[in-house]
Coordinates of C-alpha atoms in Angstrom, one line a residue:
M1 CA 109.8 94.2 86.1
I2 CA 110.8 90.9 87.7
I3 CA 107.7 88.6 88.3
Q4 CA 107.6 85.7 90.6
K5 CA 104.1 84.2 90.7
T6 CA 103.1 82.3 93.8
E7 CA 102.7 78.5 93.5
N8 CA 100.3 78.5 96.5
S9 CA 97.5 80.9 95.9
R10 CA 95.2 81.4 98.9
I11 CA 92.2 82.7 96.8
S12 CA 90.2 79.5 97.5
T13 CA 90.3 80.4 101.2
F14 CA 88.9 83.9 100.6
D15 CA 85.2 84.3 101.3
P16 CA 84.0 87.7 99.9
N17 CA 81.0 87.6 102.2
N18 CA 83.0 87.0 105.3
F19 CA 86.4 88.8 105.8
S20 CA 87.9 91.5 107.9
F21 CA 89.2 94.7 106.3
G22 CA 92.9 95.2 106.7
G23 CA 93.6 91.6 107.9
T24 CA 93.3 89.7 104.7
F25 CA 96.0 90.1 102.1
I26 CA 96.1 89.2 98.5
D27 CA 98.6 86.6 97.0
H28 CA 101.3 89.1 95.8
M29 CA 103.0 92.3 96.6
I30 CA 105.4 94.7 94.9
I31 CA 108.8 95.5 96.3
C32 CA 111.7 97.6 95.1
E33 CA 114.9 98.5 97.0
Y34 CA 116.9 101.7 97.0
E35 CA 120.7 101.5 97.6
D36 CA 123.7 103.4 96.3
G37 CA 121.6 106.4 95.3
K38 CA 119.2 104.6 92.9
W39 CA 116.2 102.3 92.8
G40 CA 116.7 98.7 91.7
D41 CA 114.3 96.4 89.8
V42 CA 110.7 96.4 90.7
K43 CA 109.7 92.9 91.8
L44 CA 106.2 91.3 91.9
V45 CA 106.6 88.5 94.4
P46 CA 104.4 86.3 96.7
Y47 CA 103.0 88.2 99.7
G48 CA 104.9 87.4 102.9
P49 CA 107.3 88.7 105.6
I50 CA 110.5 90.4 104.8
P51 CA 113.5 90.0 107.1
F52 CA 114.4 93.2 109.0
T53 CA 116.1 93.9 112.3
P54 CA 115.0 96.1 115.2
A55 CA 117.9 98.4 114.2
M56 CA 116.1 99.3 110.9
M57 CA 116.2 103.1 110.6
G58 CA 112.5 103.3 109.5
V59 CA 111.5 101.9 112.9
N60 CA 113.8 104.0 114.9
Y61 CA 113.6 107.4 113.2
G62 CA 110.3 107.3 111.5
Q63 CA 111.2 107.7 107.8
A64 CA 108.0 106.1 106.5
C65 CA 105.1 107.3 104.4
F66 CA 102.2 105.6 102.5
E67 CA 99.2 106.1 100.3
G68 CA 95.7 104.7 100.4
M69 CA 93.8 103.9 97.2
K70 CA 91.4 101.4 95.7
A71 CA 90.7 99.2 92.8
Y72 CA 87.1 98.3 91.8
K73 CA 85.4 95.6 89.7
D74 CA 82.4 96.6 87.7
K75 CA 79.4 94.5 86.8
D76 CA 81.2 93.1 83.8
G77 CA 84.3 92.1 85.8
Q78 CA 86.4 94.9 84.4
V79 CA 89.0 96.2 86.9
L80 CA 89.3 99.9 87.4
L81 CA 91.7 102.2 89.4
F82 CA 90.6 105.7 90.5
R83 CA 92.8 108.7 90.0
P84 CA 96.1 106.8 90.6
E85 CA 98.2 109.7 89.3
K86 CA 97.0 111.8 92.3
N87 CA 98.4 109.1 94.7
F88 CA 101.7 109.0 92.7
E89 CA 102.1 112.7 93.1
R90 CA 101.2 112.7 96.8
I91 CA 103.5 109.9 97.8
N92 CA 106.4 111.8 96.3
K93 CA 105.4 114.9 98.1
S94 CA 105.4 112.9 101.3
A95 CA 108.8 111.3 100.5
K96 CA 110.4 114.6 99.8
R97 CA 109.2 116.1 103.1
L98 CA 110.6 113.1 104.9
A99 CA 114.0 113.3 103.0
M100 CA 113.3 110.0 101.3
P101 CA 114.0 109.3 97.6
E102 CA 111.0 109.8 95.2
V103 CA 109.7 106.9 93.1
T104 CA 109.3 107.1 89.4
K105 CA 105.9 107.1 87.7
E106 CA 106.8 103.8 86.0
M107 CA 107.6 102.1 89.4
F108 CA 104.4 103.3 90.9
L109 CA 101.9 103.0 88.1
D110 CA 103.3 99.9 86.4
G111 CA 103.8 98.2 89.7
L112 CA 100.3 99.1 90.8
K113 CA 98.7 97.8 87.6
A114 CA 100.7 94.6 87.6
L115 CA 99.7 93.8 91.2
V116 CA 96.0 94.5 90.6
D117 CA 96.1 92.6 87.3
I118 CA 97.7 89.4 88.7
D119 CA 95.4 89.3 91.8
R120 CA 92.2 90.6 90.1
E121 CA 90.3 87.5 91.5
W122 CA 90.8 89.0 95.0
I123 CA 88.8 92.1 94.2
P124 CA 85.3 91.6 95.6
Q125 CA 82.4 92.6 93.4
G126 CA 79.3 94.5 94.6
E127 CA 78.1 97.5 96.4
G128 CA 80.7 99.0 98.8
M129 CA 83.3 96.4 97.8
S130 CA 86.8 97.1 96.5
L131 CA 90.4 96.3 96.9
Y132 CA 92.2 98.7 99.2
I133 CA 95.8 99.3 98.1
R134 CA 98.6 100.5 100.2
P135 CA 101.8 101.8 98.5
L136 CA 104.5 102.8 101.0
I137 CA 108.1 103.9 101.3
F138 CA 110.3 103.3 104.4
A139 CA 113.9 103.4 105.5
T140 CA 115.6 100.0 105.7
E141 CA 119.2 100.7 106.6
E142 CA 120.5 98.8 109.7
A143 CA 122.0 101.6 111.7
L144 CA 121.3 103.4 115.0
K145 CA 122.3 106.8 113.6
A146 CA 119.9 109.8 113.7
R147 CA 120.4 110.8 110.1
V148 CA 118.9 110.2 106.6
S149 CA 118.9 106.5 105.7
N150 CA 120.9 105.2 102.7
K151 CA 118.6 102.3 102.0
Y152 CA 114.8 102.3 101.4
M153 CA 112.1 100.0 100.2
F154 CA 109.1 100.9 98.1
A155 CA 106.3 98.3 98.4
I156 CA 102.6 97.9 97.5
V157 CA 100.3 95.5 99.4
A158 CA 96.6 95.2 99.2
T159 CA 93.6 93.9 101.2
P160 CA 90.0 93.3 100.1
A161 CA 87.6 96.0 101.5
K162 CA 84.0 96.5 102.2
S163 CA 81.9 99.4 103.6
Y164 CA 82.5 100.3 107.3
Y165 CA 81.5 103.2 109.5
S166 CA 78.1 102.8 107.9
E167 CA 76.3 104.4 110.8
P168 CA 76.6 108.1 111.7
V169 CA 79.2 108.7 114.4
S170 CA 79.8 111.2 117.2
V171 CA 82.9 113.3 117.1
K172 CA 84.6 115.4 119.7
I173 CA 85.9 118.8 118.7
S174 CA 89.5 118.9 120.0
D175 CA 90.3 121.7 122.4
H176 CA 93.8 120.5 123.3
Y177 CA 95.4 118.0 121.0
S178 CA 96.3 118.8 117.4
R179 CA 97.0 116.6 114.4
A180 CA 99.7 118.9 112.9
A181 CA 101.4 122.2 113.3
N182 CA 102.8 124.9 111.1
G183 CA 106.1 123.8 109.7
G184 CA 105.3 120.2 110.5
V185 CA 104.4 117.1 108.4
G186 CA 100.6 117.4 108.3
S187 CA 100.5 117.6 104.5
A188 CA 102.4 114.4 104.2
K189 CA 101.0 110.9 104.8
A190 CA 103.7 110.2 107.3
A191 CA 103.3 107.1 109.4
G192 CA 104.1 109.1 112.5
N193 CA 101.1 111.3 112.0
Y194 CA 98.8 108.4 112.6
A195 CA 100.7 107.1 115.7
A196 CA 100.4 110.5 117.3
S197 CA 96.6 110.6 116.7
F198 CA 95.9 107.3 118.5
Y199 CA 96.2 108.5 122.1
P200 CA 93.8 111.5 121.8
T201 CA 91.4 109.3 119.9
Q202 CA 91.5 106.8 122.7
L203 CA 90.6 109.5 125.2
A204 CA 87.7 110.7 123.0
I205 CA 86.4 107.1 122.8
E206 CA 86.5 106.9 126.6
E207 CA 84.3 110.0 126.6
G208 CA 81.7 108.3 124.4
Y209 CA 82.8 109.5 120.9
E210 CA 84.0 107.5 118.0
Q211 CA 86.4 110.1 116.5
I212 CA 87.9 113.6 116.8
I213 CA 87.6 116.8 114.8
W214 CA 91.2 118.1 114.8
T215 CA 91.5 121.9 115.3
D216 CA 94.4 124.2 114.7
D217 CA 97.4 123.9 117.1
A218 CA 97.7 127.6 117.9
T219 CA 94.1 128.5 118.9
H220 CA 91.9 125.4 118.5
E221 CA 89.4 127.8 116.9
Y222 CA 89.3 126.3 113.4
F223 CA 88.4 122.9 111.9
E224 CA 91.3 121.1 110.2
E225 CA 90.6 117.4 109.7
S226 CA 88.5 114.7 111.3
G227 CA 90.2 111.5 112.4
T228 CA 92.0 110.3 109.3
M229 CA 89.7 112.2 107.0
N230 CA 89.1 115.6 105.5
V231 CA 86.1 117.4 106.9
F232 CA 83.1 119.1 105.3
V233 CA 80.4 121.3 106.8
R234 CA 77.1 122.2 105.2
I235 CA 75.4 125.5 106.4
N236 CA 72.1 126.0 104.7
D237 CA 72.9 124.9 101.1
T238 CA 76.6 125.8 101.0
I239 CA 79.4 123.3 101.6
Y240 CA 82.5 124.5 103.4
T241 CA 85.9 122.7 103.7
P242 CA 89.2 124.0 104.9
P243 CA 91.9 124.8 102.3
T244 CA 94.8 122.4 102.1
S245 CA 98.0 123.6 103.7
E246 CA 101.2 122.2 105.3
K247 CA 98.9 121.1 108.1
I248 CA 96.0 119.6 106.0
L249 CA 96.3 116.6 103.7
D250 CA 95.4 117.1 100.1
G251 CA 92.9 114.2 100.0
V252 CA 91.9 112.6 96.7
T253 CA 88.4 111.9 98.0
R254 CA 88.2 115.5 99.2
D255 CA 89.1 116.9 95.8
S256 CA 86.6 114.5 94.1
F257 CA 83.8 115.6 96.4
I258 CA 84.5 119.3 95.6
Q259 CA 84.4 118.7 91.9
L260 CA 81.3 116.5 92.0
A261 CA 79.5 119.1 94.1
K262 CA 80.4 121.9 91.7
K263 CA 79.2 119.7 88.8
R264 CA 75.8 119.5 90.5
G265 CA 75.7 123.3 91.0
I266 CA 76.2 123.1 94.7
E267 CA 78.1 126.1 96.1
V268 CA 81.5 125.0 97.7
K269 CA 83.6 127.4 99.7
V270 CA 87.2 126.3 100.4
E271 CA 88.0 128.5 103.4
P272 CA 88.8 128.3 107.1
I273 CA 85.9 127.0 109.2
A274 CA 85.6 128.5 112.6
V275 CA 84.4 126.3 115.4
K276 CA 82.3 129.2 116.7
T277 CA 80.6 129.6 113.3
V278 CA 79.6 125.9 113.2
I279 CA 78.3 125.9 116.8
E280 CA 76.3 129.1 116.2
A281 CA 74.9 127.7 113.0
L282 CA 73.9 124.5 114.8
K283 CA 72.0 126.5 117.5
A284 CA 70.4 128.7 114.8
G285 CA 69.2 125.7 112.9
S286 CA 71.2 126.5 109.7
L287 CA 73.8 123.8 110.2
K288 CA 72.5 120.9 108.1
E289 CA 75.3 118.3 108.3
V290 CA 79.0 117.7 109.0
W291 CA 80.9 114.7 107.5
G292 CA 84.4 113.3 106.8
V293 CA 85.7 111.9 103.6
G294 CA 88.6 109.5 102.9
T295 CA 89.6 106.6 100.7
A296 CA 88.8 103.8 103.1
V297 CA 85.5 105.1 104.4
V298 CA 84.5 107.3 101.4
T299 CA 82.1 109.2 103.7
T300 CA 81.3 109.1 107.4
Q301 CA 78.4 111.2 108.5
F302 CA 78.4 112.8 112.0
Q303 CA 75.4 112.6 114.3
A304 CA 76.8 114.7 117.2
L305 CA 79.6 117.1 118.0
G306 CA 81.3 117.2 121.4
Y307 CA 82.0 120.8 122.4
E308 CA 82.9 122.3 125.8
G309 CA 81.6 119.2 127.7
E310 CA 78.3 119.0 125.8
K311 CA 77.3 116.5 123.1
L312 CA 75.3 118.5 120.6
E313 CA 73.1 116.5 118.3
L314 CA 73.1 117.3 114.6
P315 CA 70.0 117.2 112.3
R316 CA 69.0 113.8 110.9
L317 CA 68.7 114.0 107.2
S318 CA 67.4 111.4 104.8
D319 CA 69.7 110.3 102.0
E320 CA 67.6 112.4 99.6
E321 CA 68.2 115.5 101.7
S322 CA 71.9 114.9 102.6
Y323 CA 74.6 116.3 100.4
A324 CA 77.1 113.8 102.0
A325 CA 74.9 110.9 100.9
L326 CA 74.2 112.4 97.5
L327 CA 77.9 113.0 96.7
K328 CA 79.0 109.7 98.1
K329 CA 76.6 108.0 95.7
D330 CA 77.9 110.1 92.8
L331 CA 81.5 109.1 93.6
V332 CA 80.9 105.4 94.2
D333 CA 78.8 105.1 91.0
L334 CA 81.6 106.7 89.1
Q335 CA 84.2 104.5 90.7
N336 CA 82.3 101.4 89.9
N337 CA 81.6 102.4 86.3
L338 CA 77.8 102.8 86.8
T339 CA 77.8 106.3 85.4
E340 CA 79.7 108.4 82.8
D341 CA 83.1 109.7 83.8
P342 CA 83.3 113.3 82.6
F343 CA 86.5 113.9 84.5
G344 CA 88.6 111.0 83.1
W345 CA 89.2 109.6 86.6
R346 CA 88.8 105.9 85.9
V347 CA 91.7 103.9 84.7
V348 CA 91.1 100.4 83.2
V349 CA 93.6 97.7 84.2
D350 CA 94.2 95.4 81.2
H351 CA 94.9 91.6 81.4
A352 CA 98.6 92.2 80.7
L353 CA 99.8 89.3 82.9
E354 CA 97.3 86.6 81.9
T355 CA 99.9 84.3 80.6
V356 CA 102.6 84.8 83.3

């Protein structure tokens, strides 16, 4: 790895009590370029703009994918990653689906650890605080030709993060727009998936909702995801979540929730969730809660469902009654080294670059 440490750290300007998620970037980034059929050297360099032209193929033809993950700082100042190998596996799954070159485990994990290590001061400490990390791959060849690019960049950037979506939100069950289709790229974290979701989300916001529950493209009769999250439904004391597929992202937080629930002895059924079943359970009083999970938000609880022109209020549960709140606490405590890790999910980041 080639390391170029910044001579102008901005850490003194960072106020961990007053910053915006996604708009504050740490001192360094990882970059690696692909050309002539192979990846070059991984470089840790000062964060900043990279020169590209409007003819860059990633901009014109959409070959771009990314990951979302976090680093945490425990009460003793130890820096921890959470299940990074799952993100490594998934970014390569996305790259393959988009006809882009896969990255090596060394590129991904060593680059990730080096970046988090050198900028560990940027990781805020405390409840709900973390460093959000964005690995990404995108086409960089300068050519207006609708074909697979010959040049790419792998990069990792990061931004301090704090809790958001803390209040329950209202979501509209989509009856027209879909996030993904059979044979499409729904199981990849393709940049275009997010672009396509913005307009329907804007329409839902104009109707008084904060987010959308995406339904299947063929019939709109089954839950798939919610916003940029995987979705969970609790009927009585059983949790339901749709199975992953070529339309549904294999979320790391989703898998973690499933395993934590099973550890607690909570029944989890991974099976299709019919909209009709959820609405009938709500009217019968057996629907207890619906929520979304994802890396950035961890958990977002829903307070109402928009369905056929109606806003249907969901039960209000205390944190002690809510499985969503209970499992969120289990996960966050594990991520922040406040509890034992029976799964081996935590990865300690050593001080390898202290003397660089």
